[in-house]
mmCIF file of C-alpha atoms in Angstrom:
data_model
loop_
_atom_site.group_PDB
_atom_site.id
_atom_site.type_symbol
_atom_site.label_atom_id
_atom_site.label_comp_id
_atom_site.label_asym_id
_atom_site.label_seq_id
_atom_site.Cartn_x
_atom_site.Cartn_y
_atom_site.Cartn_z
ATOM 1 C CA UNK A 1 -3.256 -56.978 -60.646
ATOM 2 C CA UNK A 2 -2.105 -53.639 -59.223
ATOM 3 C CA UNK A 3 -5.011 -51.398 -57.849
ATOM 4 C CA UNK A 4 -4.981 -47.974 -59.582
ATOM 5 C CA UNK A 5 -5.927 -46.118 -56.586
ATOM 6 C CA UNK A 6 -8.204 -42.942 -58.124
ATOM 7 C CA UNK A 7 -7.896 -39.637 -56.272
ATOM 8 C CA UNK A 8 -10.157 -38.153 -58.388
ATOM 9 C CA UNK A 9 -12.855 -40.094 -57.765
ATOM 10 C CA UNK A 10 -12.531 -40.057 -54.217
ATOM 11 C CA UNK A 11 -11.666 -36.293 -53.623
ATOM 12 C CA UNK A 12 -15.062 -36.122 -55.585
ATOM 13 C CA UNK A 13 -16.841 -38.418 -53.027
ATOM 14 C CA UNK A 14 -15.551 -36.502 -50.295
ATOM 15 C CA UNK A 15 -16.729 -32.935 -52.231
ATOM 16 C CA UNK A 16 -20.284 -34.134 -52.479
ATOM 17 C CA UNK A 17 -20.570 -35.188 -48.685
ATOM 18 C CA UNK A 18 -19.382 -31.531 -47.975
ATOM 19 C CA UNK A 19 -21.892 -30.139 -50.457
ATOM 20 C CA UNK A 20 -24.423 -32.464 -48.986
ATOM 21 C CA UNK A 21 -23.520 -31.143 -45.585
ATOM 22 C CA UNK A 22 -23.025 -27.715 -46.126
ATOM 23 C CA UNK A 23 -26.808 -27.733 -47.648
ATOM 24 C CA UNK A 24 -28.673 -29.668 -45.316
ATOM 25 C CA UNK A 25 -27.063 -27.481 -42.349
ATOM 26 C CA UNK A 26 -27.635 -24.440 -43.866
ATOM 27 C CA UNK A 27 -24.186 -23.454 -43.236
ATOM 28 C CA UNK A 28 -22.778 -20.071 -44.180
ATOM 29 C CA UNK A 29 -18.840 -20.813 -44.714
ATOM 30 C CA UNK A 30 -16.454 -17.803 -46.052
ATOM 31 C CA UNK A 31 -12.706 -18.760 -47.029
ATOM 32 C CA UNK A 32 -9.802 -16.234 -47.560
ATOM 33 C CA UNK A 33 -7.497 -16.555 -50.127
ATOM 34 C CA UNK A 34 -4.261 -14.640 -50.219
ATOM 35 C CA UNK A 35 -1.863 -14.845 -53.427
ATOM 36 C CA UNK A 36 1.269 -12.561 -53.348
ATOM 37 C CA UNK A 37 2.731 -12.023 -57.222
ATOM 38 C CA UNK A 38 1.320 -14.045 -59.786
ATOM 39 C CA UNK A 39 3.772 -17.596 -59.831
ATOM 40 C CA UNK A 40 1.818 -19.352 -62.354
ATOM 41 C CA UNK A 41 1.362 -22.627 -60.340
ATOM 42 C CA UNK A 42 0.017 -20.665 -57.643
ATOM 43 C CA UNK A 43 -2.221 -18.989 -59.931
ATOM 44 C CA UNK A 44 -3.640 -22.811 -61.030
ATOM 45 C CA UNK A 45 -3.818 -23.999 -57.245
ATOM 46 C CA UNK A 46 -5.671 -20.397 -55.911
ATOM 47 C CA UNK A 47 -8.041 -20.964 -59.436
ATOM 48 C CA UNK A 48 -8.869 -24.744 -58.189
ATOM 49 C CA UNK A 49 -9.522 -23.815 -54.539
ATOM 50 C CA UNK A 50 -12.047 -21.312 -55.844
ATOM 51 C CA UNK A 51 -13.685 -23.777 -57.911
ATOM 52 C CA UNK A 52 -14.097 -26.447 -55.247
ATOM 53 C CA UNK A 53 -15.453 -23.565 -52.968
ATOM 54 C CA UNK A 54 -17.906 -22.762 -55.652
ATOM 55 C CA UNK A 55 -18.956 -26.460 -55.769
ATOM 56 C CA UNK A 56 -19.455 -26.949 -52.387
ATOM 57 C CA UNK A 57 -21.172 -23.840 -51.578
ATOM 58 C CA UNK A 58 -18.457 -22.041 -49.717
ATOM 59 C CA UNK A 59 -17.878 -18.527 -50.340
ATOM 60 C CA UNK A 60 -14.141 -17.210 -51.641
ATOM 61 C CA UNK A 61 -12.316 -14.069 -50.940
ATOM 62 C CA UNK A 62 -9.897 -13.210 -53.350
ATOM 63 C CA UNK A 63 -6.942 -11.245 -51.893
ATOM 64 C CA UNK A 64 -4.626 -10.573 -55.010
ATOM 65 C CA UNK A 65 -1.561 -8.592 -54.074
ATOM 66 C CA UNK A 66 1.201 -7.509 -56.260
ATOM 67 C CA UNK A 67 4.567 -9.224 -56.014
ATOM 68 C CA UNK A 68 6.396 -6.119 -54.196
ATOM 69 C CA UNK A 69 3.724 -5.738 -51.475
ATOM 70 C CA UNK A 70 5.673 -5.147 -48.058
ATOM 71 C CA UNK A 71 5.425 -7.753 -45.556
ATOM 72 C CA UNK A 72 3.606 -5.440 -43.131
ATOM 73 C CA UNK A 73 0.839 -4.734 -45.107
ATOM 74 C CA UNK A 74 0.299 -8.639 -45.899
ATOM 75 C CA UNK A 75 0.192 -9.404 -41.953
ATOM 76 C CA UNK A 76 -2.060 -6.590 -41.311
ATOM 77 C CA UNK A 77 -4.253 -7.939 -43.939
ATOM 78 C CA UNK A 78 -4.219 -10.912 -42.123
ATOM 79 C CA UNK A 79 -4.976 -9.449 -38.561
ATOM 80 C CA UNK A 80 -7.751 -7.641 -40.286
ATOM 81 C CA UNK A 81 -9.452 -11.183 -41.463
ATOM 82 C CA UNK A 82 -8.522 -12.749 -38.296
ATOM 83 C CA UNK A 83 -11.089 -10.139 -36.348
ATOM 84 C CA UNK A 84 -13.838 -11.045 -39.093
ATOM 85 C CA UNK A 85 -16.625 -13.009 -37.431
ATOM 86 C CA UNK A 86 -17.625 -13.586 -41.599
ATOM 87 C CA UNK A 87 -14.657 -15.445 -42.385
ATOM 88 C CA UNK A 88 -13.841 -18.821 -41.437
ATOM 89 C CA UNK A 89 -10.836 -19.626 -42.719
ATOM 90 C CA UNK A 90 -7.646 -18.175 -44.169
ATOM 91 C CA UNK A 91 -5.216 -19.113 -46.577
ATOM 92 C CA UNK A 92 -2.046 -17.811 -47.674
ATOM 93 C CA UNK A 93 -1.000 -19.536 -50.681
ATOM 94 C CA UNK A 94 2.955 -20.452 -50.607
ATOM 95 C CA UNK A 95 5.639 -19.923 -51.652
ATOM 96 C CA UNK A 96 5.597 -16.111 -51.003
ATOM 97 C CA UNK A 97 7.676 -13.943 -52.492
ATOM 98 C CA UNK A 98 11.606 -13.948 -51.345
ATOM 99 C CA UNK A 99 11.317 -10.602 -49.032
ATOM 100 C CA UNK A 100 8.531 -12.373 -46.906
ATOM 101 C CA UNK A 101 9.116 -14.340 -44.072
ATOM 102 C CA UNK A 102 7.052 -17.510 -44.542
ATOM 103 C CA UNK A 103 7.103 -18.717 -40.468
ATOM 104 C CA UNK A 104 5.784 -15.378 -39.369
ATOM 105 C CA UNK A 105 3.419 -14.940 -41.723
ATOM 106 C CA UNK A 106 1.825 -18.444 -40.884
ATOM 107 C CA UNK A 107 2.105 -17.579 -37.394
ATOM 108 C CA UNK A 108 -0.065 -14.740 -37.884
ATOM 109 C CA UNK A 109 -3.089 -16.574 -38.755
ATOM 110 C CA UNK A 110 -5.204 -17.530 -36.314
ATOM 111 C CA UNK A 111 -5.319 -21.234 -35.406
ATOM 112 C CA UNK A 112 -8.779 -21.340 -35.572
ATOM 113 C CA UNK A 113 -8.779 -20.164 -39.206
ATOM 114 C CA UNK A 114 -5.851 -21.962 -40.210
ATOM 115 C CA UNK A 115 -7.315 -24.426 -42.744
ATOM 116 C CA UNK A 116 -3.960 -25.087 -44.095
ATOM 117 C CA UNK A 117 -2.737 -26.750 -40.719
ATOM 118 C CA UNK A 118 0.882 -24.854 -41.066
ATOM 119 C CA UNK A 119 0.543 -23.347 -37.751
ATOM 120 C CA UNK A 120 2.914 -24.411 -34.913
ATOM 121 C CA UNK A 121 -0.359 -24.869 -32.818
ATOM 122 C CA UNK A 122 -2.125 -26.961 -35.413
ATOM 123 C CA UNK A 123 1.252 -29.214 -35.718
ATOM 124 C CA UNK A 124 1.673 -29.193 -31.782
ATOM 125 C CA UNK A 125 -1.677 -30.615 -31.437
ATOM 126 C CA UNK A 126 -1.541 -33.031 -33.872
ATOM 127 C CA UNK A 127 1.650 -34.345 -32.316
ATOM 128 C CA UNK A 128 -0.166 -34.970 -29.026
ATOM 129 C CA UNK A 129 -3.213 -35.954 -30.240
ATOM 130 C CA UNK A 130 -5.133 -33.001 -29.473
ATOM 131 C CA UNK A 131 -8.053 -31.585 -31.968
ATOM 132 C CA UNK A 132 -6.841 -29.242 -34.410
ATOM 133 C CA UNK A 133 -6.472 -28.839 -38.282
ATOM 134 C CA UNK A 134 -4.318 -31.166 -40.267
ATOM 135 C CA UNK A 135 -2.163 -30.205 -43.316
ATOM 136 C CA UNK A 136 -4.633 -31.258 -46.103
ATOM 137 C CA UNK A 137 -2.187 -33.283 -48.151
ATOM 138 C CA UNK A 138 -1.302 -35.951 -45.170
ATOM 139 C CA UNK A 139 -5.160 -35.891 -44.166
ATOM 140 C CA UNK A 140 -5.785 -36.327 -48.079
ATOM 141 C CA UNK A 141 -3.615 -39.434 -48.212
ATOM 142 C CA UNK A 142 -4.888 -41.313 -45.304
ATOM 143 C CA UNK A 143 -8.778 -40.888 -46.624
ATOM 144 C CA UNK A 144 -7.262 -41.970 -49.805
ATOM 145 C CA UNK A 145 -5.975 -45.183 -47.978
ATOM 146 C CA UNK A 146 -9.020 -45.836 -45.790
ATOM 147 C CA UNK A 147 -11.522 -45.302 -48.727
ATOM 148 C CA UNK A 148 -9.767 -48.078 -51.100
ATOM 149 C CA UNK A 149 -9.811 -50.310 -47.792
ATOM 150 C CA UNK A 150 -6.276 -50.128 -47.150
ATOM 151 C CA UNK A 151 -5.256 -51.504 -43.552
ATOM 152 C CA UNK A 152 -3.120 -49.357 -41.586
ATOM 153 C CA UNK A 153 -3.088 -50.987 -38.354
ATOM 154 C CA UNK A 154 -0.118 -52.595 -37.428
ATOM 155 C CA UNK A 155 1.281 -52.380 -41.020
ATOM 156 C CA UNK A 156 4.982 -51.035 -41.449
ATOM 157 C CA UNK A 157 5.075 -47.816 -42.898
ATOM 158 C CA UNK A 158 8.007 -45.856 -44.774
ATOM 159 C CA UNK A 159 7.647 -42.238 -45.551
ATOM 160 C CA UNK A 160 10.424 -40.757 -47.875
ATOM 161 C CA UNK A 161 10.672 -37.098 -47.133
ATOM 162 C CA UNK A 162 11.065 -35.518 -43.960
ATOM 163 C CA UNK A 163 9.108 -31.810 -44.704
ATOM 164 C CA UNK A 164 6.939 -30.032 -42.708
ATOM 165 C CA UNK A 165 3.978 -30.117 -44.732
ATOM 166 C CA UNK A 166 4.146 -33.624 -45.503
ATOM 167 C CA UNK A 167 6.569 -36.129 -44.332
ATOM 168 C CA UNK A 168 6.368 -35.198 -40.548
ATOM 169 C CA UNK A 169 2.552 -34.786 -40.250
ATOM 170 C CA UNK A 170 1.983 -37.986 -42.220
ATOM 171 C CA UNK A 171 4.252 -39.618 -39.851
ATOM 172 C CA UNK A 172 2.251 -38.515 -37.009
ATOM 173 C CA UNK A 173 -1.088 -39.582 -38.833
ATOM 174 C CA UNK A 174 0.113 -43.052 -39.275
ATOM 175 C CA UNK A 175 0.996 -43.878 -35.680
ATOM 176 C CA UNK A 176 -2.489 -42.668 -34.954
ATOM 177 C CA UNK A 177 -3.722 -45.199 -37.063
ATOM 178 C CA UNK A 178 -1.438 -47.479 -35.260
ATOM 179 C CA UNK A 179 1.289 -48.196 -38.242
ATOM 180 C CA UNK A 180 4.834 -48.799 -37.167
ATOM 181 C CA UNK A 181 6.216 -45.485 -38.753
ATOM 182 C CA UNK A 182 9.987 -45.249 -40.313
ATOM 183 C CA UNK A 183 11.184 -41.831 -41.958
ATOM 184 C CA UNK A 184 14.089 -41.825 -44.405
ATOM 185 C CA UNK A 185 15.703 -38.690 -45.455
ATOM 186 C CA UNK A 186 19.091 -37.537 -47.531
ATOM 187 C CA UNK A 187 20.860 -39.218 -44.649
ATOM 188 C CA UNK A 188 19.161 -42.394 -44.919
ATOM 189 C CA UNK A 189 21.563 -45.104 -44.908
ATOM 190 C CA UNK A 190 20.517 -48.250 -47.164
ATOM 191 C CA UNK A 191 17.297 -46.871 -48.460
ATOM 192 C CA UNK A 192 16.380 -49.772 -50.401
ATOM 193 C CA UNK A 193 16.823 -51.861 -47.467
ATOM 194 C CA UNK A 194 14.450 -49.706 -45.656
ATOM 195 C CA UNK A 195 11.695 -48.863 -48.393
ATOM 196 C CA UNK A 196 11.815 -52.615 -48.946
ATOM 197 C CA UNK A 197 10.178 -53.231 -45.506
ATOM 198 C CA UNK A 198 7.237 -51.279 -46.245
ATOM 199 C CA UNK A 199 3.700 -52.362 -46.419
ATOM 200 C CA UNK A 200 2.674 -48.849 -47.169
ATOM 201 C CA UNK A 201 5.668 -46.481 -48.384
ATOM 202 C CA UNK A 202 4.772 -43.077 -49.065
ATOM 203 C CA UNK A 203 7.152 -40.765 -51.081
ATOM 204 C CA UNK A 204 7.311 -36.961 -50.795
ATOM 205 C CA UNK A 205 11.126 -36.084 -51.847
ATOM 206 C CA UNK A 206 10.594 -33.840 -55.117
ATOM 207 C CA UNK A 207 12.535 -36.183 -57.293
ATOM 208 C CA UNK A 208 11.166 -37.382 -60.450
ATOM 209 C CA UNK A 209 11.170 -41.267 -61.115
ATOM 210 C CA UNK A 210 12.892 -41.570 -58.217
ATOM 211 C CA UNK A 211 11.666 -44.895 -56.922
ATOM 212 C CA UNK A 212 11.878 -47.992 -59.033
ATOM 213 C CA UNK A 213 10.855 -51.018 -58.314
ATOM 214 C CA UNK A 214 14.483 -52.000 -56.704
ATOM 215 C CA UNK A 215 12.786 -49.941 -53.528
ATOM 216 C CA UNK A 216 9.538 -51.707 -53.232
ATOM 217 C CA UNK A 217 8.462 -54.295 -51.802
ATOM 218 C CA UNK A 218 6.475 -57.287 -53.440
ATOM 219 C CA UNK A 219 2.406 -56.458 -52.617
ATOM 220 C CA UNK A 220 3.282 -52.879 -51.033
ATOM 221 C CA UNK A 221 0.935 -49.701 -51.144
ATOM 222 C CA UNK A 222 2.564 -46.852 -52.844
ATOM 223 C CA UNK A 223 1.662 -43.525 -52.469
ATOM 224 C CA UNK A 224 3.449 -40.804 -54.526
ATOM 225 C CA UNK A 225 3.160 -37.208 -53.599
ATOM 226 C CA UNK A 226 5.802 -36.018 -56.240
ATOM 227 C CA UNK A 227 4.491 -33.776 -58.797
ATOM 228 C CA UNK A 228 7.158 -32.868 -61.832
ATOM 229 C CA UNK A 229 7.002 -31.823 -65.687
ATOM 230 C CA UNK A 230 9.260 -34.469 -67.453
ATOM 231 C CA UNK A 231 9.774 -34.732 -71.110
ATOM 232 C CA UNK A 232 7.506 -33.488 -73.659
ATOM 233 C CA UNK A 233 6.024 -31.464 -70.687
ATOM 234 C CA UNK A 234 4.149 -34.655 -69.416
ATOM 235 C CA UNK A 235 3.607 -35.114 -65.471
ATOM 236 C CA UNK A 236 5.449 -37.623 -63.431
ATOM 237 C CA UNK A 237 5.635 -38.327 -59.922
ATOM 238 C CA UNK A 238 8.545 -39.525 -57.525
ATOM 239 C CA UNK A 239 7.776 -42.607 -58.315
ATOM 240 C CA UNK A 240 8.554 -44.189 -61.379
ATOM 241 C CA UNK A 241 4.976 -45.467 -61.938
ATOM 242 C CA UNK A 242 5.370 -48.089 -65.072
ATOM 243 C CA UNK A 243 8.331 -49.762 -63.347
ATOM 244 C CA UNK A 244 6.962 -49.779 -59.896
ATOM 245 C CA UNK A 245 3.049 -50.333 -60.635
ATOM 246 C CA UNK A 246 3.298 -54.331 -61.898
ATOM 247 C CA UNK A 247 4.788 -55.302 -58.410
ATOM 248 C CA UNK A 248 2.200 -53.636 -56.290
ATOM 249 C CA UNK A 249 -0.941 -54.117 -54.500
ATOM 250 C CA UNK A 250 -1.824 -50.443 -55.021
ATOM 251 C CA UNK A 251 -0.722 -47.582 -56.231
ATOM 252 C CA UNK A 252 -1.362 -43.571 -56.786
ATOM 253 C CA UNK A 253 -1.129 -42.498 -60.278
ATOM 254 C CA UNK A 254 0.623 -38.694 -61.380
ATOM 255 C CA UNK A 255 -1.538 -36.727 -61.746
ATOM 256 C CA UNK A 256 -4.872 -37.692 -60.325
ATOM 257 C CA UNK A 257 -3.795 -39.298 -57.275
ATOM 258 C CA UNK A 258 -2.495 -37.207 -54.217
ATOM 259 C CA UNK A 259 -3.366 -33.911 -55.666
ATOM 260 C CA UNK A 260 -6.986 -33.554 -55.621
ATOM 261 C CA UNK A 261 -7.312 -34.980 -52.186
ATOM 262 C CA UNK A 262 -5.522 -31.719 -50.846
ATOM 263 C CA UNK A 263 -8.107 -29.303 -51.972
ATOM 264 C CA UNK A 264 -11.072 -31.947 -51.347
ATOM 265 C CA UNK A 265 -9.221 -32.051 -47.326
ATOM 266 C CA UNK A 266 -8.720 -28.056 -47.502
ATOM 267 C CA UNK A 267 -12.649 -28.089 -48.258
ATOM 268 C CA UNK A 268 -13.253 -30.171 -45.104
ATOM 269 C CA UNK A 269 -11.123 -27.990 -43.043
ATOM 270 C CA UNK A 270 -13.343 -24.930 -44.020
ATOM 271 C CA UNK A 271 -16.477 -26.893 -43.294
ATOM 272 C CA UNK A 272 -14.694 -27.960 -39.571
ATOM 273 C CA UNK A 273 -13.544 -24.515 -39.121
ATOM 274 C CA UNK A 274 -17.142 -23.339 -39.103
ATOM 275 C CA UNK A 275 -17.860 -25.345 -36.206
ATOM 276 C CA UNK A 276 -14.920 -24.343 -34.427
ATOM 277 C CA UNK A 277 -15.790 -20.940 -34.291
ATOM 278 C CA UNK A 278 -19.596 -21.284 -33.081
#
């Protein structure tokens, strides 16, 4: 019988722990959230982040800039927030409009306030095992595995996808847990052969229901990072859940798996940021 890893429940545990910490230690924490334009998905994400802040006891400042805002104006706002001692974390909601350089924007955020974990300094720290912020989705997956009792030490982990936000940091975090890690991508030959070796298979490729049971070893743990609107607007992941679930030891559903963990780990990074700035 496959275990359904419940991201909603585990993210709630983390948020409750953070809420308790903020209350007991009387922490005064502020997150600044910047959104440029009104992309509907971004608006939903920003709303969820504000709700999570409110629940935990973190003050959130919302900056909603018009789509046509010049890049220089956004960079100036980030510089102002970098200097403010009462702001602990800065988050710029991606994607940005086409006329803005995402890399330049991310690099303008102070590494001490980079709660998304996207700044090159944060990524570099992760790669050499130094303390620093870890991007929220991979950090959330580690918590999902740990809190579901999944052993990572010595296990064969295959990650499908090599993005800077999920695939690469995920590989580094799994190495930190002493897993043996393989990263697959669009140029990987015999993908099925590689994924079938995995004790832990993490899929982040952005293709709906791409992974079927032919790609999965019996008894593997499968983590699905993808999210798509399929037929009749139903949400689905990169993994064909109905096909794959019966042969797994454990699997994350979509929705309700990895998604809620991303926001929980963002909140965790905000609390950590407060400690870094003391």
